[in-house]
Coordinates of C-alpha atoms and ligand atoms in Angstrom, one line a residue:
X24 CA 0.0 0.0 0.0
X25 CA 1.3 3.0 -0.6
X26 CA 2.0 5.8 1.9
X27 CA -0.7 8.4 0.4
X28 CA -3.3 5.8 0.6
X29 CA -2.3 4.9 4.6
X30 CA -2.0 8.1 5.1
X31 CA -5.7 8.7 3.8
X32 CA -6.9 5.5 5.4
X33 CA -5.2 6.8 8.9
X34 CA -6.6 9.7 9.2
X35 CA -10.4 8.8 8.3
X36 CA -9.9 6.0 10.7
X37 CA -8.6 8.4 13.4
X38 CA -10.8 11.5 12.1
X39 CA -13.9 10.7 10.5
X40 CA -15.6 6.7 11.0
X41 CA -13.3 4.4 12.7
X42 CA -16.3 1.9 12.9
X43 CA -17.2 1.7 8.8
X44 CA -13.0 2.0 8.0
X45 CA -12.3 -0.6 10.5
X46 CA -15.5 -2.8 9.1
X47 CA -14.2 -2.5 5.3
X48 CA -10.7 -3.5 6.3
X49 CA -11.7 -6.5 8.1
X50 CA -13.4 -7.5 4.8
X51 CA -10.5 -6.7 3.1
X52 CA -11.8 -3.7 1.3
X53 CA -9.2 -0.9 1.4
X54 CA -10.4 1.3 -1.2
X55 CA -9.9 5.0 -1.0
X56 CA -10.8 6.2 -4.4
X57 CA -8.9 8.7 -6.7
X58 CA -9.7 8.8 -10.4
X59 CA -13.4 8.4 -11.5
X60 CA -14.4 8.5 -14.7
X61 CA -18.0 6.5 -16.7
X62 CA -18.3 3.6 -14.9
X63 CA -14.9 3.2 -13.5
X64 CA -13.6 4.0 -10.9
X65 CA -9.7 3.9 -9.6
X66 CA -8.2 3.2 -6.1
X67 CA -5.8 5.8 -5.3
X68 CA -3.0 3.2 -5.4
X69 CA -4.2 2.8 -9.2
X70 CA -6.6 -0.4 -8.7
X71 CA -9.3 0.3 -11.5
X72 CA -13.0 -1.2 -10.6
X73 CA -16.0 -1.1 -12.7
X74 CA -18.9 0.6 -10.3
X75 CA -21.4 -1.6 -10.3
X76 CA -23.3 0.0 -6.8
X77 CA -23.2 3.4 -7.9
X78 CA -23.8 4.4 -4.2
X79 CA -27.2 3.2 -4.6
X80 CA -28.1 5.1 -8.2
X81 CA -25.9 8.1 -7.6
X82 CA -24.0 7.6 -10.4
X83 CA -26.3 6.6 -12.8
X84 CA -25.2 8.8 -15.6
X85 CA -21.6 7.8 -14.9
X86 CA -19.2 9.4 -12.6
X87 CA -18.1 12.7 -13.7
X88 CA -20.7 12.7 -17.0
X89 CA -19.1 15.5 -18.9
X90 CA -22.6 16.7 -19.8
X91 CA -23.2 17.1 -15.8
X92 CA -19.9 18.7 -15.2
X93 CA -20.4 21.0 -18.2
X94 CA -23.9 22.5 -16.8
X95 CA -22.7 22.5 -13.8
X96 CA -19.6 24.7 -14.7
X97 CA -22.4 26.9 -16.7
X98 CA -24.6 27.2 -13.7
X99 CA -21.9 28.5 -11.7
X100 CA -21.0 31.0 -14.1
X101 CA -24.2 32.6 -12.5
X102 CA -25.0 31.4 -9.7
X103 CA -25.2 29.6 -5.8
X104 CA -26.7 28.1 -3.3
X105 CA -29.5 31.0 -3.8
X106 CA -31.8 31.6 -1.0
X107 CA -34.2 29.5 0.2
X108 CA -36.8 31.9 1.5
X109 CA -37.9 33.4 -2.3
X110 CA -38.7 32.1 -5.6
X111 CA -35.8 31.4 -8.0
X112 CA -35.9 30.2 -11.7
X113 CA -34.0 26.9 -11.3
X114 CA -35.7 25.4 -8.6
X115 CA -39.3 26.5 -10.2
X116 CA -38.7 25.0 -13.5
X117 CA -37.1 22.3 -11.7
X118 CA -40.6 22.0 -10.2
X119 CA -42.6 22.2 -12.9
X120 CA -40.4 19.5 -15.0
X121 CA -40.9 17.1 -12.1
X122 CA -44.4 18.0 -12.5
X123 CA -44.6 16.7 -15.9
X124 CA -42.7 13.9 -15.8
X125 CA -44.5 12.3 -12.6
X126 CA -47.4 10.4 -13.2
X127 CA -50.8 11.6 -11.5
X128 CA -51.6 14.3 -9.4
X129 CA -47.9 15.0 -7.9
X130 CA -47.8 18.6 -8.5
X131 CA -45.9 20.1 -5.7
X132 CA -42.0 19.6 -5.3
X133 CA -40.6 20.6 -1.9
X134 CA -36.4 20.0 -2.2
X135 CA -34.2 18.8 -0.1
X136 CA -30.3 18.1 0.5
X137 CA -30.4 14.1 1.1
X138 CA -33.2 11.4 0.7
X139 CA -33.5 11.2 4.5
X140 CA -34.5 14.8 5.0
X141 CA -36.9 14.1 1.9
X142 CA -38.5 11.4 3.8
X143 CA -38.8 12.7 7.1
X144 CA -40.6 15.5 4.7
X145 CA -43.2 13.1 3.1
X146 CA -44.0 11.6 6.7
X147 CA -44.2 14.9 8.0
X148 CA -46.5 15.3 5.5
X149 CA -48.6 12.4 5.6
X150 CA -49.2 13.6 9.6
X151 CA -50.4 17.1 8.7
X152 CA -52.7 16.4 6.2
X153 CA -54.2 13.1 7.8
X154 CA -53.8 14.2 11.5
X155 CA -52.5 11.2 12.4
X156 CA -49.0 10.0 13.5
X157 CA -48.3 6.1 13.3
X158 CA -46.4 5.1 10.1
X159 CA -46.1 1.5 8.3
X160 CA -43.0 0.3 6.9
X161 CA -41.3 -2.8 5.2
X162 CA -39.1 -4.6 7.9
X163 CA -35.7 -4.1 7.3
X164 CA -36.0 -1.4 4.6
X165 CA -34.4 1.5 4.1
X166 CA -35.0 5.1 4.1
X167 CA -32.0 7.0 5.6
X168 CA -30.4 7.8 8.7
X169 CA -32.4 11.1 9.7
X170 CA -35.4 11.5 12.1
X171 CA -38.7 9.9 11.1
X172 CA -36.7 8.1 8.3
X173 CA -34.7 6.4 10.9
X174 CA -37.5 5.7 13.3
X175 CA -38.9 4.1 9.8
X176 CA -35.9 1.9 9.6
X177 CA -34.3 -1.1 11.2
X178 CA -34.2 -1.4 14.8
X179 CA -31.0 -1.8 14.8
X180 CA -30.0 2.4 14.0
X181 CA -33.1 3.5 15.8
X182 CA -32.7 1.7 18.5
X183 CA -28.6 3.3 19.3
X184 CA -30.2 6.5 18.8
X185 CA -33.2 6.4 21.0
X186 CA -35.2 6.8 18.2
X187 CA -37.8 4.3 17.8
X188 CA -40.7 6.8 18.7
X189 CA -44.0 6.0 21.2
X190 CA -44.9 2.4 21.3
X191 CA -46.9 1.5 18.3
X192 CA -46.0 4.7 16.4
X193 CA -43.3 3.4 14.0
X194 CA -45.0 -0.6 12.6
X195 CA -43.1 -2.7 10.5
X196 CA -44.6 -5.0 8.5
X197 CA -42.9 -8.3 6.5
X198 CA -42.2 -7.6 2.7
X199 CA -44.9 -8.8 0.3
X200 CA -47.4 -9.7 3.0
X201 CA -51.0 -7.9 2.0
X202 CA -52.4 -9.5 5.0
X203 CA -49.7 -8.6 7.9
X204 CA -50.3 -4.5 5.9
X205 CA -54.0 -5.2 6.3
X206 CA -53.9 -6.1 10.1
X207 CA -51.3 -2.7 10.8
X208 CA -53.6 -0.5 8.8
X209 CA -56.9 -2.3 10.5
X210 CA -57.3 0.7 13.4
X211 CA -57.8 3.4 10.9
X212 CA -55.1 5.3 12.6
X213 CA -52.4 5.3 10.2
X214 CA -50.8 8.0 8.8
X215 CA -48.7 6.8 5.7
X216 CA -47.4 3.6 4.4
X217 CA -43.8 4.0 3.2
X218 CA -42.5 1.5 0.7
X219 CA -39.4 1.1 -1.2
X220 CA -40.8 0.0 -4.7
X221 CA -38.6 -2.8 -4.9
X222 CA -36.2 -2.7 -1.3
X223 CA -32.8 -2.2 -1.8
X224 CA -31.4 -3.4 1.9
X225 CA -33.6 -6.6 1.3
X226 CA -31.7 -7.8 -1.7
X227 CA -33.7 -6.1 -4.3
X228 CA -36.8 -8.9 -4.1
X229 CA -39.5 -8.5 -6.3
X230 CA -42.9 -7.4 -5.7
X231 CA -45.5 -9.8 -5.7
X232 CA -47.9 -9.0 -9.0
X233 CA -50.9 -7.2 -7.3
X234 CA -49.0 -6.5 -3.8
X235 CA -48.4 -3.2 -4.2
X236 CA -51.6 -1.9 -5.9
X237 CA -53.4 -4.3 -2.7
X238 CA -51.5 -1.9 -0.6
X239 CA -52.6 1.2 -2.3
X240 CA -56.3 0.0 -2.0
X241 CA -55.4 -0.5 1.8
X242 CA -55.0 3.0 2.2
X243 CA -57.9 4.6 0.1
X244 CA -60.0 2.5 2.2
X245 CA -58.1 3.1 5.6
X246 CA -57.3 6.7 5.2
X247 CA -53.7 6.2 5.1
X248 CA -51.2 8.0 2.5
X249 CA -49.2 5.8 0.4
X250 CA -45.4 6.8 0.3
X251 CA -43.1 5.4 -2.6
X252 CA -39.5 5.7 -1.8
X253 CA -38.2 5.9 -5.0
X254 CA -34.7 7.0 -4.1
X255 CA -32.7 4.0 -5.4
X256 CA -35.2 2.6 -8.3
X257 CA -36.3 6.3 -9.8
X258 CA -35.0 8.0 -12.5
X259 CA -34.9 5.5 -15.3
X260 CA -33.6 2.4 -13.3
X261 CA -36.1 0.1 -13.7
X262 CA -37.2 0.6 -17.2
X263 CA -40.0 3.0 -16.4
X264 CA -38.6 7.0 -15.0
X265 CA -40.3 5.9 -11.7
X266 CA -40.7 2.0 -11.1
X267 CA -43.7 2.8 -9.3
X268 CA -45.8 3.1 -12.4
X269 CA -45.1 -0.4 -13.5
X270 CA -47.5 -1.1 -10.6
X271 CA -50.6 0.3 -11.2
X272 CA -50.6 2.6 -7.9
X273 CA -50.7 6.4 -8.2
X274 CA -48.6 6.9 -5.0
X275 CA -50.0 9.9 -2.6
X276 CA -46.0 10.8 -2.1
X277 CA -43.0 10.3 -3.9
X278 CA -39.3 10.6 -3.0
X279 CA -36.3 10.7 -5.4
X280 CA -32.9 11.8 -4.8
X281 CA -29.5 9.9 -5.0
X282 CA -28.9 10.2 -9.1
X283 CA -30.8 13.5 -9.4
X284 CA -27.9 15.0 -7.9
X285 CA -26.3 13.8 -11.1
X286 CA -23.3 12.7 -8.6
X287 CA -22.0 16.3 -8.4
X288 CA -24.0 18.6 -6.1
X289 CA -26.8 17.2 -3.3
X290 CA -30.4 17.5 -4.4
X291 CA -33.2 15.5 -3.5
X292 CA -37.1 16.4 -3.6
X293 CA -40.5 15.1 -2.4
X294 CA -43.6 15.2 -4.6
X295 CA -46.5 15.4 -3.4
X296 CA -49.9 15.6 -4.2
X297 CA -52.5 18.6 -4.3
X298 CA -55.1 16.7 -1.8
X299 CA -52.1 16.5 1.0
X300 CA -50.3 18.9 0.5
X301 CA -52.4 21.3 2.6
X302 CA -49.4 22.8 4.7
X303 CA -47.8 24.7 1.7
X304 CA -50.5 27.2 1.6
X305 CA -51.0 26.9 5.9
X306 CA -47.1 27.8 6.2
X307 CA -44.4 28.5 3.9
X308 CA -42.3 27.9 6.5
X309 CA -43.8 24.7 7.6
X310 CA -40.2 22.9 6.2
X311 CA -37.3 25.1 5.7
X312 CA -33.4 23.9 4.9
X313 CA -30.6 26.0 3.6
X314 CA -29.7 23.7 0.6
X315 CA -32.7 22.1 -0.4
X316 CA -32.9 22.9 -3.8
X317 CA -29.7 24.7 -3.8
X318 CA -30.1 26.6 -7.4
X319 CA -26.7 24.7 -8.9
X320 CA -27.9 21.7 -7.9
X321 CA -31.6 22.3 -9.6
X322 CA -29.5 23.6 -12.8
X323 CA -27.7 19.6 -12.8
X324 CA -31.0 18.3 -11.6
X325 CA -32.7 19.3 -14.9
X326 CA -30.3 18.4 -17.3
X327 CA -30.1 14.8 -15.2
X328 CA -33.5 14.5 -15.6
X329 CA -33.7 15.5 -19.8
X330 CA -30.4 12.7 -20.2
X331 CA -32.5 10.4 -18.4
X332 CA -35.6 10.6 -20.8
X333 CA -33.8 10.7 -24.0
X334 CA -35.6 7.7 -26.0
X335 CA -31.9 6.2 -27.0
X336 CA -30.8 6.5 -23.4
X337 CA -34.2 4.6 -22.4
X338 CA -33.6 1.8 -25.1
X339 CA -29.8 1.6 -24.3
X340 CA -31.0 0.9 -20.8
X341 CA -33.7 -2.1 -21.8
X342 CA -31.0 -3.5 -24.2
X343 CA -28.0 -3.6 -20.8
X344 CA -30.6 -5.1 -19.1
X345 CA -31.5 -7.8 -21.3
X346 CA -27.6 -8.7 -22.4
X347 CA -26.6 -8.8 -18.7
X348 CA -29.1 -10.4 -17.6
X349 CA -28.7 -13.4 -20.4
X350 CA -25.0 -13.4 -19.4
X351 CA -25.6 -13.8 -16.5
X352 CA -28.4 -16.5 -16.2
X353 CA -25.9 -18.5 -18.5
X354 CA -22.6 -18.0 -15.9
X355 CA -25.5 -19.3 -13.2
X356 CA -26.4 -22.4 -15.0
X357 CA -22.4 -23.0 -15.3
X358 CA -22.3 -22.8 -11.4
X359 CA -25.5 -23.5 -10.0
X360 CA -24.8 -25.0 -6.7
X361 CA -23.2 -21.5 -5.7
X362 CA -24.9 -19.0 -7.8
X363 CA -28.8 -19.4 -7.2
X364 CA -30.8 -16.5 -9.1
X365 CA -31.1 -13.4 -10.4
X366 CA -33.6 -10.5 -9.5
X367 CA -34.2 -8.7 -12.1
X368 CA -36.5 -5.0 -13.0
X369 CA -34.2 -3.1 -15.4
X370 CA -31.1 -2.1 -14.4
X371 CA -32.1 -3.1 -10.3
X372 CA -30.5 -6.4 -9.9
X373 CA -30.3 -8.6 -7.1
X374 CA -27.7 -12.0 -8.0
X375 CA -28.3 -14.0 -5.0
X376 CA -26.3 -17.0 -3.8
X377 CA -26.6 -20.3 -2.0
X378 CA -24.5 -19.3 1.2
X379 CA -26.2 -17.0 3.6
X380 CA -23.3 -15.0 3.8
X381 CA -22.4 -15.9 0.1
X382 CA -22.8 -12.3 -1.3
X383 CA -20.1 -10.9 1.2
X384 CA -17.8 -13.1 0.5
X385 CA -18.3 -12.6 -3.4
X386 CA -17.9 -8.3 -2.5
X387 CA -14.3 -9.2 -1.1
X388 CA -13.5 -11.4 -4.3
X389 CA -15.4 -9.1 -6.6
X390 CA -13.2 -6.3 -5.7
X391 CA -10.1 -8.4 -6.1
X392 CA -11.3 -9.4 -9.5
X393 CA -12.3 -5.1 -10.3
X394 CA -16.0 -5.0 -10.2
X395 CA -17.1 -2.6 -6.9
X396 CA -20.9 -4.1 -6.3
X397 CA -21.9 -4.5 -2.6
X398 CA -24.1 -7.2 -0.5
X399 CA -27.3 -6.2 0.4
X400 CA -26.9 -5.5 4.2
X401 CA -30.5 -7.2 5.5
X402 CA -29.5 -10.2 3.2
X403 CA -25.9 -10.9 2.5
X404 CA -27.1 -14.0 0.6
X405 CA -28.2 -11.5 -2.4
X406 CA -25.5 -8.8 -4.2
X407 CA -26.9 -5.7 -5.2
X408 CA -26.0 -5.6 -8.6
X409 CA -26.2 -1.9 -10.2
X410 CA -25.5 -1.1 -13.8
X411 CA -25.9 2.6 -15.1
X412 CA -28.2 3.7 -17.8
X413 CA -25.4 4.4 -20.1
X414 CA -23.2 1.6 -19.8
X415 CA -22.1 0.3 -23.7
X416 CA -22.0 -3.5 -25.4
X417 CA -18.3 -3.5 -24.4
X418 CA -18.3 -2.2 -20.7
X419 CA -21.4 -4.9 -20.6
X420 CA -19.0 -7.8 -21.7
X421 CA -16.2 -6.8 -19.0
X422 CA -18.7 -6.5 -16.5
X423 CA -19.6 -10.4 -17.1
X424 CA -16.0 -11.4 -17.6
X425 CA -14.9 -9.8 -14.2
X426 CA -17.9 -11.1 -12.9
X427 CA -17.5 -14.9 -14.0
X428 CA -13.5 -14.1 -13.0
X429 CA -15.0 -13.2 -9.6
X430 CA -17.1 -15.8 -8.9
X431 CA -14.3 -18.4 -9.7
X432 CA -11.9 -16.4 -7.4
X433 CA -14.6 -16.6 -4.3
X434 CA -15.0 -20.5 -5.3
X435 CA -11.7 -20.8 -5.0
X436 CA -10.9 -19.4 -2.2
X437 CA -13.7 -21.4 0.0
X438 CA -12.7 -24.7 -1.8
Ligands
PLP513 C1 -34.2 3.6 -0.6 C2 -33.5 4.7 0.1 N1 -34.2 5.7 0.7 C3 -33.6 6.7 1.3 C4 -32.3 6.8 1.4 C5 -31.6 8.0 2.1 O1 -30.9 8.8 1.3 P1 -29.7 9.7 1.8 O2 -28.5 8.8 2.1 O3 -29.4 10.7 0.7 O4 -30.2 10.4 3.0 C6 -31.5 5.8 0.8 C7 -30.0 5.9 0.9 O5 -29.3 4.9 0.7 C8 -32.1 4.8 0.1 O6 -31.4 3.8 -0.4

């Protein structure tokens, strides 16, 4: 290792997170990355790694997209952060495009810095406009580390933090199980239902056909709002711009963020409907923060958002999907006693393996072998796998060559 790269590793260890360094290392993960470029990144000791987790979609145009960077550069030519407190032209065309491109009646945007602090907005939402304050979620999903969003989330972050809210106030409900969502929404006293459209933490399992527009039907009859999380499988990812609307379910609430940011300045917004979004006309001040919807980041925002609708860019999406998923189904059937299946909606894939612990052990081997993808941390059996929307034929052929190289490697190394 070299002695920039210690250095680096030193100092974030004594510094910044001596907990997540400490946990990489013991995996025998060390990267500290330098160059990034597409879909590639490089360690700063030189290692080069195809980025196949994208930090959950962040980088779904590619690290760096020149077209980003360029409108980026443009919009700072002009201007900043802005103000929060009064109108501005990027963040209300920003609106108005997300307007447009959002199926139903999701009219309003309210912007944020981080997908947490857009989901602690949607809840905060859901409890103003139905005046109630328990909210369902998926068991071990995801939604962020921030206030209602962590309360949301797995016991095990809430918990540390003290931050599992009033008994009964935060329910969590098994994946795919219309009759344990039934039973939390039976008291009428729900506030919102907040699902991941297809749960990243989880592995990336599939919605039941009919499960998610059962859960929608729930909530018109119980008075609940329906809240699709739509940070990781917006924008494109899953074939559709939101995955949501290949389920037949007009969600009440929508969050995106992650790859709206483009990967170079923090953006992420809530969308919310005209029949709950009362409190924007009550207060203007009802949610206030700094940088949500920094005017920079609405200027990248926009252009992320035209890239990502671009017919070619929509087919050269369906046409990765389809060749990596092939390859991959036929590397399966050459080692099926390891490699078990693959999930599949788009370019959200979940590869999951016959080990419990079999999709950590192929992220160590994985990174040995130059492909970055990561275990899904409520099911290290299944690897998130996460190609970007403008990956080519030939990056798709290395990714199944490292891949296959990879899985031999891991093999190996438990034979
Ligand atoms: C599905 C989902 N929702 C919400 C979040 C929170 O986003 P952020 O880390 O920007 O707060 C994440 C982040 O990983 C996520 O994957």
């Amino acid at each position: 290792m070299s002695e920039e790269k210690r250095r680096v590793l030193d100092l974030a260890e004594q510094y910044v997170c001596p907990g997540r360094v400490r946990t990489f290392r013991g995996l025998g993960v060390d990267l500290v990355i330098g160059r990034r470029e597409g879909y590639r990144i490089w360690d700063l000791d030189g290692q080069e790694l195809l980025d196949l987790h994208l930090n959950g979609g962040v980088f779904n145009l590619g690290h760096r997209n020149p077209e980003l960077v360029a409108t980026l550069r443009d919009a700072l030519e002009t201007l900043d952060v802005g103000n929060h407190h009064f109108p501005s032209a990027a963040r209300a065309e920003l609106g108005e495009t997300l307007a447009r491109l959002t199926p139903g009646d999701l009219h309003y945007s309210v912007f944020a810095s981080g997908g947490g602090e857009a989901i602690d907005l949607a809840l905060k939402t859901a409890r103003h406009a139905t005046k109630r304050r328990k909210i369902v979620s998926i068991a071990k999903g995801y939604h962020g580390h921030t206030g209602l969003a962590l309360a949301a989330g797995d016991e095990r972050f809430s918990r540390m933090f003290l931050s599992q809210g009033a008994p009964g106030e935060f329910v969590q409900v098994p994946w795919n199980d219309p009759d344990a969502m039934a039973a939390a929404l039976s008291g009428d006293d729900v506030a919102a239902v907040l699902i991941e459209t297809i749960p990243a933490t989880l592995g990336f399992p599939m919605p039941a056909p009919g499960y998610l527009a059962r859960v929608k039907a729930l909530c018109e009859r119980r008075g609940a709002l329906y809240v699709a999380d739509e940070v990781q499988t917006g924008l494109g990812r899953t074939g559709t711009l939101w995955a949501i609307e290949q389920q037949d379910v007009e969600p009440d609430i929508l969050v995106t963020g992650k790859g709206l940011s483009g990967g170079l300045y923090p953006i992420a917004a809530t969308l919310l409907s005209r029949r709950v979004a009362g409190w924007l006309d009550e207060d203007g001040w009802g949610h206030v923060s700094t940088f949500g919807g920094a005017e920079v980041g609405c200027r990248v925002a926009q252009r992320v958002l035209e890239i990502t609708t671009r017919p070619a860019v929509v087919a050269n999406a369906k046409e990765t999907s389809q060749h990596l998923s092939d390859g991959l189904e036929a590397i399966r059937r050459r080692h099926p006693e390891w490699f078990v299946e693959v999930r599949r909606a788009g370019l959200v894939m979940g590869l999951r393996f016959a080990d419990p612990q079999g999709a950590m052990r192929m992220t160590r081997a994985l990174y040995e072998s130059g492909l970055w993808a990561m275990f899904a941390a409520h099911d290290p059996s299944v690897l998130q796998f996460k190609p970007g929307l403008l990956a080519d034929a030939a990056l798709r052929d290395e990714i199944l060559a490292r891949f296959e190289a990879g899985l031999e490697r891991c093999k190996a190394s438990l034979a």
